[in-house]
Amino acid sequence: MNEALSIKAGEKAPAVRAGLAARMAGIVFGLGLLVALSITSLLIGVRPVALSTTFDALFAFDGNSVDHIVIVDSRLPRTLLSLLCGMAFGVSGALIQVATRNPLADPGILGVNAGAAFFVTLAVGLLGLHSVNAYLWFALLGAMLVTLAVYGLGTAGGGLTGSDRATPVRLVLAGVALSAVLGGIGSSITLLNPQAFDAMRQWSVGSVAGRDMDVVFAVAPFIGLGLVIALMTARSLNAVALGEDLARALGASLVRTRILTLVAVTLLAGAGTAACGPIGFVGLMVPHVVRWFTGPDQRWIVPMTMIYSAALMLAADIAGRLVLSPGELEAGVVTAFLGAPVLIALARRRQVSGL
């Protein structure tokens, strides 16, 4: 019997090594893609800039050079924000999908981004706050409250320890309903004080244009902390994905895991929305694509989602600059154009009740 087990283990070893090699190759390729897209983002714009000039601006800045000023003050912040917000929206989507066992979950679809955006609207329209540092905390509060509300409506009293009734359709309907209500109230607030929102029109659609390094420094700690928590909970989320009974049998704490997931989603979706606006579908598309290559292991899904979500956000921003040059299309419009067909395709699948 021991000999038979040894033979089976020996047969599985090459497959395990091949799977590990494929995952590592995916990470290396993704990192290379990020570098290429980041450089492209610094080069592309209304004012064409040479590659050598770009590196000079980054490593030997000249305050008298217009090209250097454009790169450092405009293109570098939007590139860094694309990276940060892409990671934030992508990983928050991956966490929501596995925590609720809902393949249709996404911070935009479930209303998390709408909650953050609504509270930002309250802060700007009623309190007169205009800097990201000022209304960031409102975005975090809105993301957390709407996440709890959607989950509560979807579970119908199941609580943090029971989500048997939280079907994908119920969660999506709860998210869409709350998004519609909050969006309507938010629009009414903007009508009361239209001057306050003139500078936020691009933000409301979802854009990384016009941001400076102050915005990057304001949201980076929150997004960084959310990503660290996501990586820490990946192993526990593997147990949660198997179902509550099996998770308890494996010793996983459902309440602790879901609370940490809520904190991570709040930090990621709230900070990302405060910086870039309510950009949707990044957290829906990327985790599904990554899962094709990694399987259901969250220890690989979370880091690879970080990489490829950032790449998608950068690509969307670059595409928006190229499509309507010398004008530009907001990144949120590009991701919506790509993500809507993905949502329809996933909704039409028969096995859409869980991961």
mmCIF file of C-alpha atoms in Angstrom:
data_model
loop_
_atom_site.group_PDB
_atom_site.id
_atom_site.type_symbol
_atom_site.label_atom_id
_atom_site.label_comp_id
_atom_site.label_asym_id
_atom_site.label_seq_id
_atom_site.Cartn_x
_atom_site.Cartn_y
_atom_site.Cartn_z
ATOM 1 C CA MET A 1 0.000 0.000 0.000
ATOM 2 C CA ASN A 2 2.837 2.379 0.881
ATOM 3 C CA GLU A 3 4.443 1.584 -2.452
ATOM 4 C CA ALA A 4 1.192 2.422 -4.273
ATOM 5 C CA LEU A 5 0.939 5.750 -2.447
ATOM 6 C CA SER A 6 4.535 6.530 -3.355
ATOM 7 C CA ILE A 7 3.811 5.825 -7.013
ATOM 8 C CA LYS A 8 0.760 8.126 -6.964
ATOM 9 C CA ALA A 9 2.734 10.863 -5.259
ATOM 10 C CA GLY A 10 5.473 10.489 -7.829
ATOM 11 C CA GLU A 11 2.939 10.764 -10.637
ATOM 12 C CA LYS A 12 1.485 13.981 -9.185
ATOM 13 C CA ALA A 13 4.846 15.649 -8.589
ATOM 14 C CA PRO A 14 5.466 16.682 -12.233
ATOM 15 C CA ALA A 15 1.946 18.148 -12.467
ATOM 16 C CA VAL A 16 2.477 20.121 -9.255
ATOM 17 C CA ARG A 17 5.808 21.437 -10.498
ATOM 18 C CA ALA A 18 4.262 22.362 -13.848
ATOM 19 C CA GLY A 19 1.439 24.231 -12.116
ATOM 20 C CA LEU A 20 3.906 26.100 -9.918
ATOM 21 C CA ALA A 21 6.037 26.992 -12.925
ATOM 22 C CA ALA A 22 2.976 28.286 -14.800
ATOM 23 C CA ARG A 23 1.964 30.471 -11.859
ATOM 24 C CA MET A 24 5.457 31.880 -11.458
ATOM 25 C CA ALA A 25 5.583 32.552 -15.193
ATOM 26 C CA GLY A 26 2.276 34.389 -14.888
ATOM 27 C CA ILE A 27 3.666 36.593 -12.118
ATOM 28 C CA VAL A 28 6.875 37.347 -14.027
ATOM 29 C CA PHE A 29 4.924 38.140 -17.198
ATOM 30 C CA GLY A 30 2.526 40.355 -15.259
ATOM 31 C CA LEU A 31 5.353 42.305 -13.650
ATOM 32 C CA GLY A 32 6.980 42.809 -17.042
ATOM 33 C CA LEU A 33 3.644 43.984 -18.443
ATOM 34 C CA LEU A 34 3.295 46.450 -15.563
ATOM 35 C CA VAL A 35 6.719 47.930 -16.263
ATOM 36 C CA ALA A 36 5.947 48.282 -19.977
ATOM 37 C CA LEU A 37 2.543 49.871 -19.348
ATOM 38 C CA SER A 38 3.951 52.226 -16.722
ATOM 39 C CA ILE A 39 6.593 53.511 -19.123
ATOM 40 C CA THR A 40 3.978 53.839 -21.870
ATOM 41 C CA SER A 41 1.733 55.809 -19.517
ATOM 42 C CA LEU A 42 4.552 58.289 -18.883
ATOM 43 C CA LEU A 43 5.214 58.690 -22.605
ATOM 44 C CA ILE A 44 1.671 59.077 -23.954
ATOM 45 C CA GLY A 45 -0.284 62.309 -23.824
ATOM 46 C CA VAL A 46 -1.190 65.441 -25.730
ATOM 47 C CA ARG A 47 2.464 66.457 -25.601
ATOM 48 C CA PRO A 48 4.707 63.657 -26.975
ATOM 49 C CA VAL A 49 7.813 63.003 -24.888
ATOM 50 C CA ALA A 50 10.878 60.930 -25.756
ATOM 51 C CA LEU A 51 11.879 57.965 -23.600
ATOM 52 C CA SER A 52 15.219 59.559 -22.716
ATOM 53 C CA THR A 53 13.450 62.731 -21.599
ATOM 54 C CA THR A 54 11.151 60.663 -19.396
ATOM 55 C CA PHE A 55 14.048 59.027 -17.576
ATOM 56 C CA ASP A 56 15.760 62.409 -17.213
ATOM 57 C CA ALA A 57 12.593 63.819 -15.645
ATOM 58 C CA LEU A 58 12.444 60.965 -13.135
ATOM 59 C CA PHE A 59 16.103 60.817 -12.162
ATOM 60 C CA ALA A 60 17.482 64.282 -13.046
ATOM 61 C CA PHE A 61 14.518 66.621 -12.752
ATOM 62 C CA ASP A 62 14.897 70.077 -14.263
ATOM 63 C CA GLY A 63 12.339 72.578 -13.010
ATOM 64 C CA ASN A 64 12.847 74.748 -16.085
ATOM 65 C CA SER A 65 11.908 71.972 -18.520
ATOM 66 C CA VAL A 66 8.255 71.905 -19.563
ATOM 67 C CA ASP A 67 8.513 68.219 -20.477
ATOM 68 C CA HIS A 68 9.903 67.364 -17.053
ATOM 69 C CA ILE A 69 7.118 69.279 -15.332
ATOM 70 C CA VAL A 70 4.441 67.533 -17.409
ATOM 71 C CA ILE A 71 5.860 64.105 -16.593
ATOM 72 C CA VAL A 72 6.447 64.616 -12.867
ATOM 73 C CA ASP A 73 3.412 66.759 -12.027
ATOM 74 C CA SER A 74 0.814 65.154 -14.325
ATOM 75 C CA ARG A 75 1.712 61.778 -15.799
ATOM 76 C CA LEU A 76 3.579 60.270 -12.855
ATOM 77 C CA PRO A 77 0.715 60.812 -10.356
ATOM 78 C CA ARG A 78 -1.905 59.377 -12.727
ATOM 79 C CA THR A 79 0.335 56.380 -13.446
ATOM 80 C CA LEU A 80 0.848 55.677 -9.744
ATOM 81 C CA LEU A 81 -2.861 56.154 -9.057
ATOM 82 C CA SER A 82 -3.726 53.750 -11.859
ATOM 83 C CA LEU A 83 -1.485 51.159 -10.212
ATOM 84 C CA LEU A 84 -2.872 51.743 -6.721
ATOM 85 C CA CYS A 85 -6.545 51.987 -7.673
ATOM 86 C CA GLY A 86 -6.300 49.027 -10.028
ATOM 87 C CA MET A 87 -4.912 46.890 -7.211
ATOM 88 C CA ALA A 88 -7.526 48.226 -4.803
ATOM 89 C CA PHE A 89 -10.568 47.527 -6.979
ATOM 90 C CA GLY A 90 -9.259 44.190 -8.256
ATOM 91 C CA VAL A 91 -8.325 42.694 -4.891
ATOM 92 C CA SER A 92 -11.488 43.978 -3.210
ATOM 93 C CA GLY A 93 -13.484 42.196 -5.909
ATOM 94 C CA ALA A 94 -11.544 38.967 -5.402
ATOM 95 C CA LEU A 95 -12.126 39.135 -1.640
ATOM 96 C CA ILE A 96 -15.850 39.775 -1.993
ATOM 97 C CA GLN A 97 -16.241 36.934 -4.478
ATOM 98 C CA VAL A 98 -14.690 34.309 -2.228
ATOM 99 C CA ALA A 99 -16.098 35.635 1.072
ATOM 100 C CA THR A 100 -19.669 35.587 -0.251
ATOM 101 C CA ARG A 101 -19.057 32.645 -2.619
ATOM 102 C CA ASN A 102 -20.586 34.834 -5.291
ATOM 103 C CA PRO A 103 -18.929 34.874 -8.741
ATOM 104 C CA LEU A 104 -20.848 38.034 -9.697
ATOM 105 C CA ALA A 105 -19.445 40.071 -6.810
ATOM 106 C CA ASP A 106 -17.600 43.312 -7.491
ATOM 107 C CA PRO A 107 -17.316 46.533 -5.464
ATOM 108 C CA GLY A 108 -19.134 48.374 -8.247
ATOM 109 C CA ILE A 109 -21.920 45.850 -8.800
ATOM 110 C CA LEU A 110 -22.594 45.295 -5.084
ATOM 111 C CA GLY A 111 -22.793 49.016 -4.383
ATOM 112 C CA VAL A 112 -19.605 49.364 -2.315
ATOM 113 C CA ASN A 113 -18.181 51.987 -4.656
ATOM 114 C CA ALA A 114 -21.571 53.714 -4.776
ATOM 115 C CA GLY A 115 -21.601 53.932 -0.988
ATOM 116 C CA ALA A 116 -18.151 55.476 -0.911
ATOM 117 C CA ALA A 117 -19.090 57.888 -3.708
ATOM 118 C CA PHE A 118 -22.326 58.879 -1.953
ATOM 119 C CA PHE A 119 -20.537 59.777 1.262
ATOM 120 C CA VAL A 120 -17.956 61.750 -0.710
ATOM 121 C CA THR A 121 -20.864 63.610 -2.313
ATOM 122 C CA LEU A 122 -22.231 64.388 1.148
ATOM 123 C CA ALA A 123 -18.839 65.642 2.280
ATOM 124 C CA VAL A 124 -18.385 67.873 -0.767
ATOM 125 C CA GLY A 125 -21.946 69.107 -1.194
ATOM 126 C CA LEU A 126 -23.008 69.605 2.416
ATOM 127 C CA LEU A 127 -19.757 70.114 4.309
ATOM 128 C CA GLY A 128 -17.727 71.891 1.647
ATOM 129 C CA LEU A 129 -14.786 69.468 1.735
ATOM 130 C CA HIS A 130 -12.804 69.374 -1.502
ATOM 131 C CA SER A 131 -9.461 67.661 -0.850
ATOM 132 C CA VAL A 132 -8.978 63.895 -0.832
ATOM 133 C CA ASN A 133 -7.435 64.120 2.639
ATOM 134 C CA ALA A 134 -10.660 65.719 3.871
ATOM 135 C CA TYR A 135 -13.262 63.387 2.368
ATOM 136 C CA LEU A 136 -11.257 60.134 2.367
ATOM 137 C CA TRP A 137 -12.677 59.124 5.738
ATOM 138 C CA PHE A 138 -16.206 59.656 4.451
ATOM 139 C CA ALA A 139 -15.459 57.333 1.535
ATOM 140 C CA LEU A 140 -14.198 54.629 3.912
ATOM 141 C CA LEU A 141 -17.285 54.981 6.104
ATOM 142 C CA GLY A 142 -19.609 54.792 3.108
ATOM 143 C CA ALA A 143 -17.880 51.702 1.723
ATOM 144 C CA MET A 144 -18.143 49.901 5.063
ATOM 145 C CA LEU A 145 -21.790 50.776 5.708
ATOM 146 C CA VAL A 146 -22.956 49.775 2.239
ATOM 147 C CA THR A 147 -20.966 46.530 2.374
ATOM 148 C CA LEU A 148 -22.719 45.631 5.625
ATOM 149 C CA ALA A 149 -26.101 46.704 4.247
ATOM 150 C CA VAL A 150 -25.786 44.670 1.053
ATOM 151 C CA TYR A 151 -24.580 41.612 2.917
ATOM 152 C CA GLY A 152 -27.373 41.991 5.461
ATOM 153 C CA LEU A 153 -30.035 42.262 2.755
ATOM 154 C CA GLY A 154 -28.535 39.352 0.842
ATOM 155 C CA THR A 155 -28.399 37.028 3.836
ATOM 156 C CA ALA A 156 -31.762 38.120 5.297
ATOM 157 C CA GLY A 157 -30.558 37.749 8.861
ATOM 158 C CA GLY A 158 -27.877 35.136 8.290
ATOM 159 C CA GLY A 159 -25.252 37.327 9.975
ATOM 160 C CA LEU A 160 -21.513 37.003 9.763
ATOM 161 C CA THR A 161 -21.666 33.305 10.545
ATOM 162 C CA GLY A 162 -24.380 32.262 8.147
ATOM 163 C CA SER A 163 -24.614 33.045 4.455
ATOM 164 C CA ASP A 164 -26.628 30.088 3.184
ATOM 165 C CA ARG A 165 -29.312 32.436 1.830
ATOM 166 C CA ALA A 166 -26.851 34.865 0.256
ATOM 167 C CA THR A 167 -27.335 33.788 -3.336
ATOM 168 C CA PRO A 168 -25.533 35.700 -6.090
ATOM 169 C CA VAL A 169 -28.790 37.066 -7.465
ATOM 170 C CA ARG A 170 -29.951 38.412 -4.086
ATOM 171 C CA LEU A 171 -26.622 40.096 -3.415
ATOM 172 C CA VAL A 172 -26.525 41.651 -6.879
ATOM 173 C CA LEU A 173 -30.114 42.883 -6.571
ATOM 174 C CA ALA A 174 -29.392 44.368 -3.147
ATOM 175 C CA GLY A 175 -26.292 46.094 -4.503
ATOM 176 C CA VAL A 176 -28.058 47.448 -7.572
ATOM 177 C CA ALA A 177 -30.998 48.694 -5.501
ATOM 178 C CA LEU A 178 -28.794 50.492 -2.994
ATOM 179 C CA SER A 179 -26.655 51.934 -5.788
ATOM 180 C CA ALA A 180 -29.765 53.335 -7.481
ATOM 181 C CA VAL A 181 -31.080 54.889 -4.269
ATOM 182 C CA LEU A 182 -27.739 56.397 -3.281
ATOM 183 C CA GLY A 183 -27.098 57.589 -6.827
ATOM 184 C CA GLY A 184 -30.454 59.371 -6.944
ATOM 185 C CA ILE A 185 -29.923 61.094 -3.614
ATOM 186 C CA GLY A 186 -26.379 62.008 -4.605
ATOM 187 C CA SER A 187 -27.593 63.562 -7.851
ATOM 188 C CA SER A 188 -30.069 65.678 -5.906
ATOM 189 C CA ILE A 189 -27.272 66.938 -3.676
ATOM 190 C CA THR A 190 -25.158 67.910 -6.684
ATOM 191 C CA LEU A 191 -28.083 69.936 -8.056
ATOM 192 C CA LEU A 192 -28.248 71.907 -4.822
ATOM 193 C CA ASN A 193 -24.630 73.005 -5.167
ATOM 194 C CA PRO A 194 -23.497 72.558 -8.794
ATOM 195 C CA GLN A 195 -20.441 74.806 -8.401
ATOM 196 C CA ALA A 196 -18.968 72.468 -5.823
ATOM 197 C CA PHE A 197 -19.022 69.583 -8.283
ATOM 198 C CA ASP A 198 -17.697 71.291 -11.400
ATOM 199 C CA ALA A 199 -14.191 70.120 -10.561
ATOM 200 C CA MET A 200 -15.427 66.597 -9.767
ATOM 201 C CA ARG A 201 -17.190 65.719 -12.999
ATOM 202 C CA GLN A 202 -14.364 63.472 -14.156
ATOM 203 C CA TRP A 203 -14.176 61.918 -10.696
ATOM 204 C CA SER A 204 -17.863 60.970 -10.769
ATOM 205 C CA VAL A 205 -17.312 58.975 -13.983
ATOM 206 C CA GLY A 206 -14.098 57.381 -12.761
ATOM 207 C CA SER A 207 -10.836 58.969 -13.821
ATOM 208 C CA VAL A 208 -7.209 59.263 -12.738
ATOM 209 C CA ALA A 209 -6.638 62.476 -14.717
ATOM 210 C CA GLY A 210 -5.852 65.739 -12.976
ATOM 211 C CA ARG A 211 -4.562 64.178 -9.747
ATOM 212 C CA ASP A 212 -1.334 65.215 -8.069
ATOM 213 C CA MET A 213 1.093 63.465 -5.740
ATOM 214 C CA ASP A 214 -0.835 64.685 -2.689
ATOM 215 C CA VAL A 215 -3.667 62.355 -3.683
ATOM 216 C CA VAL A 216 -1.224 59.471 -4.129
ATOM 217 C CA PHE A 217 0.281 60.043 -0.681
ATOM 218 C CA ALA A 218 -3.193 60.354 0.877
ATOM 219 C CA VAL A 219 -4.567 57.006 -0.320
ATOM 220 C CA ALA A 220 -1.392 54.891 -0.554
ATOM 221 C CA PRO A 221 -1.265 53.960 3.181
ATOM 222 C CA PHE A 222 -4.901 52.815 3.206
ATOM 223 C CA ILE A 223 -4.586 50.794 0.012
ATOM 224 C CA GLY A 224 -1.289 49.331 1.207
ATOM 225 C CA LEU A 225 -2.835 48.250 4.517
ATOM 226 C CA GLY A 226 -5.815 46.736 2.710
ATOM 227 C CA LEU A 227 -3.519 44.729 0.433
ATOM 228 C CA VAL A 228 -1.518 43.439 3.419
ATOM 229 C CA ILE A 229 -4.715 42.293 5.161
ATOM 230 C CA ALA A 230 -5.866 40.613 1.938
ATOM 231 C CA LEU A 231 -2.616 38.663 1.682
ATOM 232 C CA MET A 232 -2.848 37.678 5.355
ATOM 233 C CA THR A 233 -6.395 36.312 5.008
ATOM 234 C CA ALA A 234 -5.790 34.397 1.768
ATOM 235 C CA ARG A 235 -5.219 31.049 3.495
ATOM 236 C CA SER A 236 -8.333 31.405 5.656
ATOM 237 C CA LEU A 237 -10.382 32.370 2.609
ATOM 238 C CA ASN A 238 -9.396 29.062 1.006
ATOM 239 C CA ALA A 239 -11.212 27.311 3.852
ATOM 240 C CA VAL A 240 -14.223 29.648 3.640
ATOM 241 C CA ALA A 241 -14.560 28.905 -0.074
ATOM 242 C CA LEU A 242 -15.105 25.219 0.749
ATOM 243 C CA GLY A 243 -18.262 25.993 2.707
ATOM 244 C CA GLU A 244 -18.986 26.863 6.307
ATOM 245 C CA ASP A 245 -19.082 23.325 7.690
ATOM 246 C CA LEU A 246 -15.778 22.345 6.114
ATOM 247 C CA ALA A 247 -14.238 25.668 7.113
ATOM 248 C CA ARG A 248 -15.143 25.057 10.750
ATOM 249 C CA ALA A 249 -13.841 21.496 10.527
ATOM 250 C CA LEU A 250 -10.526 22.852 9.241
ATOM 251 C CA GLY A 251 -10.326 25.223 12.192
ATOM 252 C CA ALA A 252 -10.991 28.455 10.305
ATOM 253 C CA SER A 253 -12.691 31.272 12.196
ATOM 254 C CA LEU A 254 -15.522 32.447 9.970
ATOM 255 C CA VAL A 255 -16.261 35.576 11.982
ATOM 256 C CA ARG A 256 -12.611 36.654 12.135
ATOM 257 C CA THR A 257 -12.066 35.980 8.439
ATOM 258 C CA ARG A 258 -15.160 37.894 7.377
ATOM 259 C CA ILE A 259 -14.374 40.834 9.640
ATOM 260 C CA LEU A 260 -10.846 41.063 8.226
ATOM 261 C CA THR A 261 -12.287 40.775 4.727
ATOM 262 C CA LEU A 262 -14.739 43.590 5.486
ATOM 263 C CA VAL A 263 -11.894 45.786 6.756
ATOM 264 C CA ALA A 264 -9.787 45.062 3.671
ATOM 265 C CA VAL A 265 -12.668 45.715 1.255
ATOM 266 C CA THR A 266 -13.523 48.949 3.073
ATOM 267 C CA LEU A 267 -9.945 50.220 2.905
ATOM 268 C CA LEU A 268 -9.430 49.207 -0.716
ATOM 269 C CA ALA A 269 -12.756 50.223 -2.247
ATOM 270 C CA GLY A 270 -13.104 53.339 -0.090
ATOM 271 C CA ALA A 271 -9.617 54.705 -0.755
ATOM 272 C CA GLY A 272 -9.768 53.782 -4.441
ATOM 273 C CA THR A 273 -13.116 55.513 -4.899
ATOM 274 C CA ALA A 274 -11.961 58.606 -3.016
ATOM 275 C CA ALA A 275 -8.959 58.941 -5.331
ATOM 276 C CA CYS A 276 -10.329 57.897 -8.723
ATOM 277 C CA GLY A 277 -14.104 57.816 -8.425
ATOM 278 C CA PRO A 278 -16.462 54.823 -8.608
ATOM 279 C CA ILE A 279 -14.704 52.697 -11.245
ATOM 280 C CA GLY A 280 -16.446 49.371 -11.776
ATOM 281 C CA PHE A 281 -15.855 45.926 -13.264
ATOM 282 C CA VAL A 282 -12.111 45.735 -12.501
ATOM 283 C CA GLY A 283 -12.861 43.546 -9.495
ATOM 284 C CA LEU A 284 -15.189 41.398 -11.581
ATOM 285 C CA MET A 285 -13.028 40.719 -14.630
ATOM 286 C CA VAL A 286 -9.523 40.216 -13.301
ATOM 287 C CA PRO A 287 -10.159 37.636 -10.530
ATOM 288 C CA HIS A 288 -12.048 35.446 -13.000
ATOM 289 C CA VAL A 289 -9.259 35.589 -15.568
ATOM 290 C CA VAL A 290 -6.613 34.936 -12.910
ATOM 291 C CA ARG A 291 -8.598 31.991 -11.540
ATOM 292 C CA TRP A 292 -8.357 30.254 -14.923
ATOM 293 C CA PHE A 293 -4.592 30.003 -14.444
ATOM 294 C CA THR A 294 -4.208 29.666 -10.672
ATOM 295 C CA GLY A 295 -7.205 27.563 -9.742
ATOM 296 C CA PRO A 296 -9.128 28.359 -6.546
ATOM 297 C CA ASP A 297 -6.084 28.958 -4.313
ATOM 298 C CA GLN A 298 -6.429 32.458 -2.865
ATOM 299 C CA ARG A 299 -2.733 32.519 -1.947
ATOM 300 C CA TRP A 300 -2.074 32.858 -5.676
ATOM 301 C CA ILE A 301 -5.262 34.641 -6.729
ATOM 302 C CA VAL A 302 -4.724 37.670 -4.467
ATOM 303 C CA PRO A 303 -1.148 38.548 -5.549
ATOM 304 C CA MET A 304 -1.827 37.841 -9.219
ATOM 305 C CA THR A 305 -5.007 39.911 -9.063
ATOM 306 C CA MET A 306 -2.938 42.762 -7.648
ATOM 307 C CA ILE A 307 -0.614 42.627 -10.649
ATOM 308 C CA TYR A 308 -3.151 42.193 -13.433
ATOM 309 C CA SER A 309 -5.724 44.613 -11.984
ATOM 310 C CA ALA A 310 -3.074 47.314 -11.952
ATOM 311 C CA ALA A 311 -2.199 46.387 -15.534
ATOM 312 C CA LEU A 312 -5.858 46.578 -16.603
ATOM 313 C CA MET A 313 -6.299 49.987 -14.995
ATOM 314 C CA LEU A 314 -3.167 51.318 -16.668
ATOM 315 C CA ALA A 315 -4.253 49.888 -20.019
ATOM 316 C CA ALA A 316 -7.722 51.456 -19.643
ATOM 317 C CA ASP A 317 -6.221 54.861 -18.866
ATOM 318 C CA ILE A 318 -3.795 54.622 -21.797
ATOM 319 C CA ALA A 319 -6.572 53.502 -24.160
ATOM 320 C CA GLY A 320 -8.731 56.413 -23.018
ATOM 321 C CA ARG A 321 -5.957 58.847 -23.899
ATOM 322 C CA LEU A 322 -5.476 57.324 -27.353
ATOM 323 C CA VAL A 323 -9.104 56.879 -28.443
ATOM 324 C CA LEU A 324 -10.122 60.546 -28.340
ATOM 325 C CA SER A 325 -6.708 62.205 -28.672
ATOM 326 C CA PRO A 326 -6.091 65.099 -28.110
ATOM 327 C CA GLY A 327 -9.012 64.672 -25.705
ATOM 328 C CA GLU A 328 -9.439 61.595 -23.563
ATOM 329 C CA LEU A 329 -11.972 59.046 -22.398
ATOM 330 C CA GLU A 330 -12.191 58.366 -18.664
ATOM 331 C CA ALA A 331 -10.792 55.060 -17.432
ATOM 332 C CA GLY A 332 -14.124 54.242 -15.782
ATOM 333 C CA VAL A 333 -15.859 54.377 -19.163
ATOM 334 C CA VAL A 334 -13.285 52.028 -20.692
ATOM 335 C CA THR A 335 -13.566 49.467 -17.883
ATOM 336 C CA ALA A 336 -17.376 49.611 -18.078
ATOM 337 C CA PHE A 337 -17.216 48.998 -21.829
ATOM 338 C CA LEU A 338 -15.037 45.933 -21.218
ATOM 339 C CA GLY A 339 -16.768 44.683 -18.088
ATOM 340 C CA ALA A 340 -20.436 44.797 -19.077
ATOM 341 C CA PRO A 341 -20.137 41.871 -21.548
ATOM 342 C CA VAL A 342 -18.220 39.896 -18.909
ATOM 343 C CA LEU A 343 -21.026 40.396 -16.387
ATOM 344 C CA ILE A 344 -23.645 39.306 -18.922
ATOM 345 C CA ALA A 345 -21.625 36.207 -19.823
ATOM 346 C CA LEU A 346 -21.185 35.244 -16.169
ATOM 347 C CA ALA A 347 -24.863 35.831 -15.386
ATOM 348 C CA ARG A 348 -25.887 33.523 -18.242
ATOM 349 C CA ARG A 349 -23.799 30.637 -16.970
ATOM 350 C CA ARG A 350 -25.802 27.856 -15.384
ATOM 351 C CA GLN A 351 -23.428 27.295 -12.487
ATOM 352 C CA VAL A 352 -23.498 30.834 -11.170
ATOM 353 C CA SER A 353 -24.612 30.054 -7.640
ATOM 354 C CA GLY A 354 -21.120 29.936 -6.180
ATOM 355 C CA LEU A 355 -17.432 29.635 -6.735
#
